[in-house]
Amino acid sequence: MRELVVLGTASQVPTRRRNHNGYLLRWDGDGLLFDPGEGTQRQMLFAGVSAGTITRIGLTHFHGDHCLGLPGVLARLNLDQIAHPVDICFPAAGAELLTHLRGVVPDFAGLREHPVAASGPVALPDAPFAFEAVRLSHRVETFGYRLIEPDGHRLLPERLAEFGLAGPVVGRLQREGVVRSADGRTVTIEQVSTARPGQRFAFVMDTRMCSGVEELAQDADMLVIESTFLETEAELADDFGHLTAAQAARVAQAAGVRTLVLTHFSQRYADLAGHRAEAERYFDGELVIAEDLMRVPVPPRR
């Protein structure tokens, strides 16, 4: 299963309909929780996802609407006696703040810290994908994240039959890339398959427009991105280090994004019709205006 579970869509101030941030990406056997704001533990209950689902946590920065739910999540992991380790990525400049957040609740001993000090790969143990952090431009040190699945192969049954390959030998071919057929022929994975491009997911929060936004968005199958303001408040957005719906849509269109998820809306907008209309002017892919507790499937492979 590959889907985004939206736990909250508010920005600095929650509303009656929008909880603070929280996004759980379910990616096969992994559960990546991004920016758990206040109330995330309760939102997970409403969404029907358990703490045991979480295998990785990504904090973009240490503003309260993006991290104050972390103590509750860690307390729940501890209470439920989750046996597997959980990796947490966070800006290195906020290491002391993370220590304080961990210290206010019974600590989850399985938390493995990965401080991020610069753009680049983050080594997550046992991850079946590459995970990258990219510096953004906000009022405090902020990083966006990108998950990149390695390219693979899709086996062609008719080609396997031509070489007489079936059963366990097919599994060995997938693992090792080459096998010998029953009649002595050497068969490579390329001879019996077509290329299967890996999928990409990108997460961009709290930033003014910068090269990091463009880098993260490039070729993303799903881009989750803040759109705090409308274009009429573009100057205000830049002053406070945020994006407009139009900016998010333009960068997504230029980057070839397939599914664009807009979120992190200012409390000044009771109605998000303006965000949709503004984004639709510039983006012609699948557009999602995020709502709390919404589930958004990652699009099928290209």
PDB file of C-alpha atoms in Angstrom:
ATOM      1  CA  MET A   1       0.000   0.000   0.000  1.00  0.00           C
ATOM      2  CA  ARG A   2       1.266   3.449  -0.911  1.00  0.00           C
ATOM      3  CA  GLU A   3      -0.867   6.331   0.285  1.00  0.00           C
ATOM      4  CA  LEU A   4      -0.732   9.619   2.142  1.00  0.00           C
ATOM      5  CA  VAL A   5      -2.855   9.894   5.283  1.00  0.00           C
ATOM      6  CA  VAL A   6      -3.465  13.587   6.004  1.00  0.00           C
ATOM      7  CA  LEU A   7      -3.654  14.175   9.759  1.00  0.00           C
ATOM      8  CA  GLY A   8      -3.753  17.973   9.772  1.00  0.00           C
ATOM      9  CA  THR A   9      -3.744  20.854   7.300  1.00  0.00           C
ATOM     10  CA  ALA A  10      -3.592  24.061   9.370  1.00  0.00           C
ATOM     11  CA  SER A  11      -0.657  26.441   9.552  1.00  0.00           C
ATOM     12  CA  GLN A  12       0.291  28.355  12.695  1.00  0.00           C
ATOM     13  CA  VAL A  13      -3.253  28.496  14.122  1.00  0.00           C
ATOM     14  CA  PRO A  14      -5.586  25.468  13.988  1.00  0.00           C
ATOM     15  CA  THR A  15      -9.261  25.930  13.190  1.00  0.00           C
ATOM     16  CA  ARG A  16     -12.429  24.017  13.955  1.00  0.00           C
ATOM     17  CA  ARG A  17     -11.909  22.005  10.752  1.00  0.00           C
ATOM     18  CA  ARG A  18      -8.115  21.932  10.478  1.00  0.00           C
ATOM     19  CA  ASN A  19      -5.758  20.381  12.975  1.00  0.00           C
ATOM     20  CA  HIS A  20      -2.103  21.310  13.106  1.00  0.00           C
ATOM     21  CA  ASN A  21       0.185  19.567  10.621  1.00  0.00           C
ATOM     22  CA  GLY A  22       0.665  15.821  10.407  1.00  0.00           C
ATOM     23  CA  TYR A  23       1.224  13.561   7.396  1.00  0.00           C
ATOM     24  CA  LEU A  24       1.704   9.798   7.414  1.00  0.00           C
ATOM     25  CA  LEU A  25       3.080   8.292   4.214  1.00  0.00           C
ATOM     26  CA  ARG A  26       2.328   4.570   4.062  1.00  0.00           C
ATOM     27  CA  TRP A  27       4.923   3.090   1.730  1.00  0.00           C
ATOM     28  CA  ASP A  28       4.732  -0.692   1.539  1.00  0.00           C
ATOM     29  CA  GLY A  29       6.037  -1.839   4.931  1.00  0.00           C
ATOM     30  CA  ASP A  30       7.158   1.616   6.062  1.00  0.00           C
ATOM     31  CA  GLY A  31       5.222   4.411   7.724  1.00  0.00           C
ATOM     32  CA  LEU A  32       6.862   7.832   7.440  1.00  0.00           C
ATOM     33  CA  LEU A  33       5.391  10.473   9.739  1.00  0.00           C
ATOM     34  CA  PHE A  34       6.166  14.036   8.699  1.00  0.00           C
ATOM     35  CA  ASP A  35       5.844  17.150  10.888  1.00  0.00           C
ATOM     36  CA  PRO A  36       3.618  15.897  13.725  1.00  0.00           C
ATOM     37  CA  GLY A  37       1.977  19.034  15.091  1.00  0.00           C
ATOM     38  CA  GLU A  38      -0.118  19.318  18.215  1.00  0.00           C
ATOM     39  CA  GLY A  39      -2.924  16.739  18.316  1.00  0.00           C
ATOM     40  CA  THR A  40      -1.293  14.262  15.928  1.00  0.00           C
ATOM     41  CA  GLN A  41      -1.804  11.288  18.250  1.00  0.00           C
ATOM     42  CA  ARG A  42      -5.559  11.939  18.386  1.00  0.00           C
ATOM     43  CA  GLN A  43      -5.759  12.531  14.638  1.00  0.00           C
ATOM     44  CA  MET A  44      -4.119   9.145  14.079  1.00  0.00           C
ATOM     45  CA  LEU A  45      -6.913   7.594  16.144  1.00  0.00           C
ATOM     46  CA  PHE A  46      -9.549   9.316  13.997  1.00  0.00           C
ATOM     47  CA  ALA A  47      -7.722   8.194  10.832  1.00  0.00           C
ATOM     48  CA  GLY A  48      -7.535   4.592  11.971  1.00  0.00           C
ATOM     49  CA  VAL A  49      -3.742   4.283  11.953  1.00  0.00           C
ATOM     50  CA  SER A  50      -1.754   2.989  14.906  1.00  0.00           C
ATOM     51  CA  ALA A  51       1.538   4.193  16.346  1.00  0.00           C
ATOM     52  CA  GLY A  52       3.006   0.844  15.416  1.00  0.00           C
ATOM     53  CA  THR A  53       2.682   1.890  11.763  1.00  0.00           C
ATOM     54  CA  ILE A  54       5.453   4.473  12.211  1.00  0.00           C
ATOM     55  CA  THR A  55       8.969   3.442  11.169  1.00  0.00           C
ATOM     56  CA  ARG A  56      10.478   6.858  10.300  1.00  0.00           C
ATOM     57  CA  ILE A  57       9.794  10.455  11.360  1.00  0.00           C
ATOM     58  CA  GLY A  58      10.803  13.570   9.447  1.00  0.00           C
ATOM     59  CA  LEU A  59      10.805  17.046  11.011  1.00  0.00           C
ATOM     60  CA  THR A  60      11.282  19.893   8.557  1.00  0.00           C
ATOM     61  CA  HIS A  61      11.904  22.469  11.308  1.00  0.00           C
ATOM     62  CA  PHE A  62      11.149  23.254  14.928  1.00  0.00           C
ATOM     63  CA  HIS A  63       8.195  25.625  14.755  1.00  0.00           C
ATOM     64  CA  GLY A  64       5.434  24.436  17.067  1.00  0.00           C
ATOM     65  CA  ASP A  65       2.837  23.593  14.436  1.00  0.00           C
ATOM     66  CA  HIS A  66       5.318  21.104  12.966  1.00  0.00           C
ATOM     67  CA  CYS A  67       6.708  19.389  16.065  1.00  0.00           C
ATOM     68  CA  LEU A  68       4.607  19.832  19.227  1.00  0.00           C
ATOM     69  CA  GLY A  69       2.808  16.545  18.578  1.00  0.00           C
ATOM     70  CA  LEU A  70       6.089  14.629  18.724  1.00  0.00           C
ATOM     71  CA  PRO A  71       6.115  14.058  22.524  1.00  0.00           C
ATOM     72  CA  GLY A  72       2.683  12.453  22.389  1.00  0.00           C
ATOM     73  CA  VAL A  73       3.679  10.215  19.502  1.00  0.00           C
ATOM     74  CA  LEU A  74       6.851   9.113  21.307  1.00  0.00           C
ATOM     75  CA  ALA A  75       4.905   8.495  24.505  1.00  0.00           C
ATOM     76  CA  ARG A  76       2.468   6.319  22.570  1.00  0.00           C
ATOM     77  CA  LEU A  77       5.295   4.349  20.949  1.00  0.00           C
ATOM     78  CA  ASN A  78       6.666   3.746  24.435  1.00  0.00           C
ATOM     79  CA  LEU A  79       3.267   2.855  25.916  1.00  0.00           C
ATOM     80  CA  ASP A  80       2.509   0.381  23.139  1.00  0.00           C
ATOM     81  CA  GLN A  81       5.958  -1.191  23.610  1.00  0.00           C
ATOM     82  CA  ILE A  82       6.749  -0.919  19.910  1.00  0.00           C
ATOM     83  CA  ALA A  83       9.587  -3.350  19.282  1.00  0.00           C
ATOM     84  CA  HIS A  84      11.020  -1.969  16.037  1.00  0.00           C
ATOM     85  CA  PRO A  85      13.362   1.043  15.970  1.00  0.00           C
ATOM     86  CA  VAL A  86      12.116   4.373  14.590  1.00  0.00           C
ATOM     87  CA  ASP A  87      14.427   6.746  12.721  1.00  0.00           C
ATOM     88  CA  ILE A  88      13.951  10.491  13.132  1.00  0.00           C
ATOM     89  CA  CYS A  89      15.439  13.082  10.753  1.00  0.00           C
ATOM     90  CA  PHE A  90      15.609  16.712  11.873  1.00  0.00           C
ATOM     91  CA  PRO A  91      17.624  19.907  11.344  1.00  0.00           C
ATOM     92  CA  ALA A  92      20.855  19.576  13.312  1.00  0.00           C
ATOM     93  CA  ALA A  93      20.533  23.170  14.540  1.00  0.00           C
ATOM     94  CA  GLY A  94      17.490  22.076  16.559  1.00  0.00           C
ATOM     95  CA  ALA A  95      19.152  19.165  18.368  1.00  0.00           C
ATOM     96  CA  GLU A  96      18.679  20.793  21.768  1.00  0.00           C
ATOM     97  CA  LEU A  97      15.008  21.387  21.056  1.00  0.00           C
ATOM     98  CA  LEU A  98      14.569  17.729  20.133  1.00  0.00           C
ATOM     99  CA  THR A  99      16.162  16.779  23.457  1.00  0.00           C
ATOM    100  CA  HIS A 100      13.582  18.918  25.274  1.00  0.00           C
ATOM    101  CA  LEU A 101      10.690  17.424  23.281  1.00  0.00           C
ATOM    102  CA  ARG A 102      11.892  13.928  24.100  1.00  0.00           C
ATOM    103  CA  GLY A 103      12.385  14.813  27.740  1.00  0.00           C
ATOM    104  CA  VAL A 104       8.814  15.793  28.606  1.00  0.00           C
ATOM    105  CA  VAL A 105       7.434  12.248  28.219  1.00  0.00           C
ATOM    106  CA  PRO A 106       8.578   8.693  28.974  1.00  0.00           C
ATOM    107  CA  ASP A 107      11.158   8.286  26.239  1.00  0.00           C
ATOM    108  CA  PHE A 108      10.885   5.745  23.446  1.00  0.00           C
ATOM    109  CA  ALA A 109      14.200   3.931  23.631  1.00  0.00           C
ATOM    110  CA  GLY A 110      14.034   2.773  20.015  1.00  0.00           C
ATOM    111  CA  LEU A 111      14.336   6.286  18.538  1.00  0.00           C
ATOM    112  CA  ARG A 112      17.423   6.636  16.315  1.00  0.00           C
ATOM    113  CA  GLU A 113      18.428  10.240  15.644  1.00  0.00           C
ATOM    114  CA  HIS A 114      19.655  11.483  12.244  1.00  0.00           C
ATOM    115  CA  PRO A 115      20.527  15.187  12.482  1.00  0.00           C
ATOM    116  CA  VAL A 116      20.676  16.942   9.107  1.00  0.00           C
ATOM    117  CA  ALA A 117      23.179  19.753   8.666  1.00  0.00           C
ATOM    118  CA  ALA A 118      23.304  20.063   4.870  1.00  0.00           C
ATOM    119  CA  SER A 119      21.459  19.000   1.746  1.00  0.00           C
ATOM    120  CA  GLY A 120      22.144  15.429   0.695  1.00  0.00           C
ATOM    121  CA  PRO A 121      21.331  11.754   1.325  1.00  0.00           C
ATOM    122  CA  VAL A 122      20.279  10.603   4.790  1.00  0.00           C
ATOM    123  CA  ALA A 123      21.396   7.064   5.620  1.00  0.00           C
ATOM    124  CA  LEU A 124      18.347   5.282   7.038  1.00  0.00           C
ATOM    125  CA  PRO A 125      19.142   1.721   8.119  1.00  0.00           C
ATOM    126  CA  ASP A 126      17.298  -0.999   6.190  1.00  0.00           C
ATOM    127  CA  ALA A 127      15.339   1.497   4.076  1.00  0.00           C
ATOM    128  CA  PRO A 128      14.329   0.063   0.675  1.00  0.00           C
ATOM    129  CA  PHE A 129      14.553   3.559  -0.813  1.00  0.00           C
ATOM    130  CA  ALA A 130      16.914   6.520  -0.897  1.00  0.00           C
ATOM    131  CA  PHE A 131      16.016   9.383   1.429  1.00  0.00           C
ATOM    132  CA  GLU A 132      17.273  12.905   0.815  1.00  0.00           C
ATOM    133  CA  ALA A 133      17.120  16.196   2.687  1.00  0.00           C
ATOM    134  CA  VAL A 134      17.215  19.529   0.853  1.00  0.00           C
ATOM    135  CA  ARG A 135      17.688  22.911   2.516  1.00  0.00           C
ATOM    136  CA  LEU A 136      14.792  25.357   2.176  1.00  0.00           C
ATOM    137  CA  SER A 137      14.385  29.076   2.939  1.00  0.00           C
ATOM    138  CA  HIS A 138      12.392  29.891   6.064  1.00  0.00           C
ATOM    139  CA  ARG A 139      12.879  31.958   9.222  1.00  0.00           C
ATOM    140  CA  VAL A 140      14.663  29.064  10.951  1.00  0.00           C
ATOM    141  CA  GLU A 141      16.750  26.229   9.551  1.00  0.00           C
ATOM    142  CA  THR A 142      14.386  24.112   7.481  1.00  0.00           C
ATOM    143  CA  PHE A 143      14.766  21.045   5.268  1.00  0.00           C
ATOM    144  CA  GLY A 144      12.403  19.352   2.854  1.00  0.00           C
ATOM    145  CA  TYR A 145      12.572  15.619   2.226  1.00  0.00           C
ATOM    146  CA  ARG A 146      12.429  13.345  -0.796  1.00  0.00           C
ATOM    147  CA  LEU A 147      11.969   9.587  -1.023  1.00  0.00           C
ATOM    148  CA  ILE A 148      13.370   7.938  -4.155  1.00  0.00           C
ATOM    149  CA  GLU A 149      12.634   4.314  -4.990  1.00  0.00           C
ATOM    150  CA  PRO A 150      15.358   2.592  -7.031  1.00  0.00           C
ATOM    151  CA  ASP A 151      14.524   1.729 -10.614  1.00  0.00           C
ATOM    152  CA  GLY A 152      13.650  -1.905 -11.138  1.00  0.00           C
ATOM    153  CA  HIS A 153      12.355  -4.392 -13.692  1.00  0.00           C
ATOM    154  CA  ARG A 154       8.952  -5.764 -14.654  1.00  0.00           C
ATOM    155  CA  LEU A 155       9.203  -9.391 -15.691  1.00  0.00           C
ATOM    156  CA  LEU A 156       7.570 -10.424 -18.985  1.00  0.00           C
ATOM    157  CA  PRO A 157       5.878 -13.838 -18.677  1.00  0.00           C
ATOM    158  CA  GLU A 158       6.178 -14.560 -22.399  1.00  0.00           C
ATOM    159  CA  ARG A 159       9.935 -13.961 -22.333  1.00  0.00           C
ATOM    160  CA  LEU A 160      10.359 -16.160 -19.260  1.00  0.00           C
ATOM    161  CA  ALA A 161       8.468 -18.917 -21.089  1.00  0.00           C
ATOM    162  CA  GLU A 162      10.751 -18.608 -24.130  1.00  0.00           C
ATOM    163  CA  PHE A 163      13.736 -19.422 -21.933  1.00  0.00           C
ATOM    164  CA  GLY A 164      11.876 -22.072 -19.931  1.00  0.00           C
ATOM    165  CA  LEU A 165      12.219 -20.172 -16.681  1.00  0.00           C
ATOM    166  CA  ALA A 166       9.733 -20.813 -13.887  1.00  0.00           C
ATOM    167  CA  GLY A 167       9.555 -21.363 -10.146  1.00  0.00           C
ATOM    168  CA  PRO A 168      12.490 -20.652  -7.805  1.00  0.00           C
ATOM    169  CA  VAL A 169      14.875 -19.865 -10.663  1.00  0.00           C
ATOM    170  CA  VAL A 170      12.836 -16.725 -11.415  1.00  0.00           C
ATOM    171  CA  GLY A 171      13.340 -15.505  -7.868  1.00  0.00           C
ATOM    172  CA  ARG A 172      17.065 -16.130  -8.176  1.00  0.00           C
ATOM    173  CA  LEU A 173      17.103 -14.187 -11.439  1.00  0.00           C
ATOM    174  CA  GLN A 174      15.492 -11.215  -9.678  1.00  0.00           C
ATOM    175  CA  ARG A 175      17.999 -11.351  -6.839  1.00  0.00           C
ATOM    176  CA  GLU A 176      21.177 -12.041  -8.804  1.00  0.00           C
ATOM    177  CA  GLY A 177      20.392 -10.593 -12.248  1.00  0.00           C
ATOM    178  CA  VAL A 178      21.537 -13.647 -14.193  1.00  0.00           C
ATOM    179  CA  VAL A 179      20.782 -17.398 -14.248  1.00  0.00           C
ATOM    180  CA  ARG A 180      21.367 -20.390 -16.489  1.00  0.00           C
ATOM    181  CA  SER A 181      18.341 -21.991 -18.151  1.00  0.00           C
ATOM    182  CA  ALA A 182      17.663 -25.727 -18.181  1.00  0.00           C
ATOM    183  CA  ASP A 183      19.186 -26.034 -21.682  1.00  0.00           C
ATOM    184  CA  GLY A 184      22.374 -24.247 -20.607  1.00  0.00           C
ATOM    185  CA  ARG A 185      21.699 -20.730 -21.909  1.00  0.00           C
ATOM    186  CA  THR A 186      22.770 -17.715 -19.825  1.00  0.00           C
ATOM    187  CA  VAL A 187      19.784 -15.450 -19.217  1.00  0.00           C
ATOM    188  CA  THR A 188      20.024 -11.908 -17.826  1.00  0.00           C
ATOM    189  CA  ILE A 189      17.249  -9.937 -16.178  1.00  0.00           C
ATOM    190  CA  GLU A 190      17.313  -7.443 -19.064  1.00  0.00           C
ATOM    191  CA  GLN A 191      16.423 -10.211 -21.554  1.00  0.00           C
ATOM    192  CA  VAL A 192      13.159 -11.086 -19.837  1.00  0.00           C
ATOM    193  CA  SER A 193      11.941  -7.759 -18.478  1.00  0.00           C
ATOM    194  CA  THR A 194      11.281  -4.105 -19.150  1.00  0.00           C
ATOM    195  CA  ALA A 195      12.520  -1.184 -17.076  1.00  0.00           C
ATOM    196  CA  ARG A 196      10.281  -0.119 -14.184  1.00  0.00           C
ATOM    197  CA  PRO A 197      11.022   3.433 -13.045  1.00  0.00           C
ATOM    198  CA  GLY A 198      11.060   3.890  -9.281  1.00  0.00           C
ATOM    199  CA  GLN A 199       8.558   6.252  -7.715  1.00  0.00           C
ATOM    200  CA  ARG A 200       9.323   9.562  -5.992  1.00  0.00           C
ATOM    201  CA  PHE A 201       7.633  11.370  -3.123  1.00  0.00           C
ATOM    202  CA  ALA A 202       8.539  14.905  -2.014  1.00  0.00           C
ATOM    203  CA  PHE A 203       7.579  16.878   1.090  1.00  0.00           C
ATOM    204  CA  VAL A 204       7.967  20.674   1.209  1.00  0.00           C
ATOM    205  CA  MET A 205       6.905  22.784   4.182  1.00  0.00           C
ATOM    206  CA  ASP A 206       7.427  26.361   5.370  1.00  0.00           C
ATOM    207  CA  THR A 207       9.624  27.982   2.774  1.00  0.00           C
ATOM    208  CA  ARG A 208       9.646  30.910   0.407  1.00  0.00           C
ATOM    209  CA  MET A 209      10.400  30.064  -3.221  1.00  0.00           C
ATOM    210  CA  CYS A 210      13.990  28.850  -3.611  1.00  0.00           C
ATOM    211  CA  SER A 211      16.050  26.368  -5.598  1.00  0.00           C
ATOM    212  CA  GLY A 212      15.418  23.715  -2.937  1.00  0.00           C
ATOM    213  CA  VAL A 213      11.701  23.717  -3.717  1.00  0.00           C
ATOM    214  CA  GLU A 214      12.417  23.120  -7.391  1.00  0.00           C
ATOM    215  CA  GLU A 215      14.936  20.379  -6.626  1.00  0.00           C
ATOM    216  CA  LEU A 216      12.563  18.472  -4.354  1.00  0.00           C
ATOM    217  CA  ALA A 217       9.639  18.731  -6.779  1.00  0.00           C
ATOM    218  CA  GLN A 218      11.539  17.452  -9.817  1.00  0.00           C
ATOM    219  CA  ASP A 219       9.848  14.345 -11.291  1.00  0.00           C
ATOM    220  CA  ALA A 220       7.858  13.662  -8.107  1.00  0.00           C
ATOM    221  CA  ASP A 221       4.971  11.242  -8.451  1.00  0.00           C
ATOM    222  CA  MET A 222       3.467  12.985  -5.408  1.00  0.00           C
ATOM    223  CA  LEU A 223       4.416  16.408  -4.074  1.00  0.00           C
ATOM    224  CA  VAL A 224       3.019  17.503  -0.706  1.00  0.00           C
ATOM    225  CA  ILE A 225       3.653  21.219  -0.438  1.00  0.00           C
ATOM    226  CA  GLU A 226       2.609  24.164   1.683  1.00  0.00           C
ATOM    227  CA  SER A 227       0.391  26.836   0.137  1.00  0.00           C
ATOM    228  CA  THR A 228      -0.203  29.058   3.119  1.00  0.00           C
ATOM    229  CA  PHE A 229      -1.377  32.086   1.136  1.00  0.00           C
ATOM    230  CA  LEU A 230      -3.006  33.129  -2.126  1.00  0.00           C
ATOM    231  CA  GLU A 231      -1.173  35.186  -4.738  1.00  0.00           C
ATOM    232  CA  THR A 232      -2.805  38.385  -3.506  1.00  0.00           C
ATOM    233  CA  GLU A 233      -0.669  37.959  -0.366  1.00  0.00           C
ATOM    234  CA  ALA A 234       2.530  37.024  -2.234  1.00  0.00           C
ATOM    235  CA  GLU A 235       4.565  39.764  -0.569  1.00  0.00           C
ATOM    236  CA  LEU A 236       3.362  38.685   2.877  1.00  0.00           C
ATOM    237  CA  ALA A 237       4.169  35.069   2.022  1.00  0.00           C
ATOM    238  CA  ASP A 238       7.725  35.974   1.097  1.00  0.00           C
ATOM    239  CA  ASP A 239       8.192  38.109   4.221  1.00  0.00           C
ATOM    240  CA  PHE A 240       7.200  35.210   6.474  1.00  0.00           C
ATOM    241  CA  GLY A 241       8.921  32.486   4.439  1.00  0.00           C
ATOM    242  CA  HIS A 242       5.902  30.805   2.856  1.00  0.00           C
ATOM    243  CA  LEU A 243       4.457  29.910  -0.550  1.00  0.00           C
ATOM    244  CA  THR A 244       1.261  30.783  -2.366  1.00  0.00           C
ATOM    245  CA  ALA A 245      -0.959  28.255  -4.124  1.00  0.00           C
ATOM    246  CA  ALA A 246       0.088  29.735  -7.472  1.00  0.00           C
ATOM    247  CA  GLN A 247       3.805  29.353  -6.668  1.00  0.00           C
ATOM    248  CA  ALA A 248       3.325  25.748  -5.601  1.00  0.00           C
ATOM    249  CA  ALA A 249       1.350  24.975  -8.751  1.00  0.00           C
ATOM    250  CA  ARG A 250       3.858  26.636 -11.082  1.00  0.00           C
ATOM    251  CA  VAL A 251       6.817  24.756  -9.628  1.00  0.00           C
ATOM    252  CA  ALA A 252       4.880  21.475  -9.767  1.00  0.00           C
ATOM    253  CA  GLN A 253       3.984  21.989 -13.422  1.00  0.00           C
ATOM    254  CA  ALA A 254       7.580  22.815 -14.378  1.00  0.00           C
ATOM    255  CA  ALA A 255       8.904  19.800 -12.437  1.00  0.00           C
ATOM    256  CA  GLY A 256       6.568  17.248 -14.019  1.00  0.00           C
ATOM    257  CA  VAL A 257       4.730  16.418 -10.786  1.00  0.00           C
ATOM    258  CA  ARG A 258       1.890  13.942 -11.230  1.00  0.00           C
ATOM    259  CA  THR A 259      -0.134  14.426  -8.021  1.00  0.00           C
ATOM    260  CA  LEU A 260       0.042  17.791  -6.280  1.00  0.00           C
ATOM    261  CA  VAL A 261      -1.221  17.965  -2.683  1.00  0.00           C
ATOM    262  CA  LEU A 262      -1.670  21.500  -1.346  1.00  0.00           C
ATOM    263  CA  THR A 263      -1.822  21.960   2.440  1.00  0.00           C
ATOM    264  CA  HIS A 264      -0.755  24.159   5.409  1.00  0.00           C
ATOM    265  CA  PHE A 265      -3.461  26.781   4.936  1.00  0.00           C
ATOM    266  CA  SER A 266      -3.601  30.060   6.848  1.00  0.00           C
ATOM    267  CA  GLN A 267      -6.555  30.408   9.218  1.00  0.00           C
ATOM    268  CA  ARG A 268      -7.602  33.510   7.267  1.00  0.00           C
ATOM    269  CA  TYR A 269      -9.070  31.263   4.546  1.00  0.00           C
ATOM    270  CA  ALA A 270     -12.307  29.633   5.691  1.00  0.00           C
ATOM    271  CA  ASP A 271     -12.989  28.563   2.107  1.00  0.00           C
ATOM    272  CA  LEU A 272     -10.235  27.000  -0.023  1.00  0.00           C
ATOM    273  CA  ALA A 273     -11.960  27.452  -3.375  1.00  0.00           C
ATOM    274  CA  GLY A 274      -9.501  30.233  -4.128  1.00  0.00           C
ATOM    275  CA  HIS A 275      -6.547  27.884  -3.611  1.00  0.00           C
ATOM    276  CA  ARG A 276      -8.040  25.379  -6.038  1.00  0.00           C
ATOM    277  CA  ALA A 277      -8.842  28.003  -8.670  1.00  0.00           C
ATOM    278  CA  GLU A 278      -5.407  29.557  -8.389  1.00  0.00           C
ATOM    279  CA  ALA A 279      -3.581  26.215  -8.646  1.00  0.00           C
ATOM    280  CA  GLU A 280      -5.701  25.036 -11.582  1.00  0.00           C
ATOM    281  CA  ARG A 281      -4.566  28.025 -13.622  1.00  0.00           C
ATOM    282  CA  TYR A 282      -1.002  26.715 -13.618  1.00  0.00           C
ATOM    283  CA  PHE A 283      -1.123  22.955 -12.964  1.00  0.00           C
ATOM    284  CA  ASP A 284      -2.799  20.389 -15.196  1.00  0.00           C
ATOM    285  CA  GLY A 285      -2.029  17.179 -13.270  1.00  0.00           C
ATOM    286  CA  GLU A 286      -4.010  15.624 -10.426  1.00  0.00           C
ATOM    287  CA  LEU A 287      -4.669  18.378  -7.879  1.00  0.00           C
ATOM    288  CA  VAL A 288      -5.651  17.640  -4.273  1.00  0.00           C
ATOM    289  CA  ILE A 289      -6.669  20.344  -1.806  1.00  0.00           C
ATOM    290  CA  ALA A 290      -5.867  18.484   1.396  1.00  0.00           C
ATOM    291  CA  GLU A 291      -8.465  18.009   4.128  1.00  0.00           C
ATOM    292  CA  ASP A 292      -7.954  16.522   7.570  1.00  0.00           C
ATOM    293  CA  LEU A 293      -8.198  12.702   7.627  1.00  0.00           C
ATOM    294  CA  MET A 294      -8.128  12.473   3.836  1.00  0.00           C
ATOM    295  CA  ARG A 295      -6.313   9.535   2.232  1.00  0.00           C
ATOM    296  CA  VAL A 296      -4.537  10.191  -1.055  1.00  0.00           C
ATOM    297  CA  PRO A 297      -3.168   7.216  -3.016  1.00  0.00           C
ATOM    298  CA  VAL A 298       0.260   7.531  -4.583  1.00  0.00           C
ATOM    299  CA  PRO A 299      -0.455   7.402  -8.348  1.00  0.00           C
ATOM    300  CA  PRO A 300       0.226   4.135 -10.231  1.00  0.00           C
ATOM    301  CA  ARG A 301       3.663   3.665 -11.710  1.00  0.00           C
ATOM    302  CA  ARG A 302       4.465   5.602 -14.835  1.00  0.00           C
TER     303      ARG A 302
END
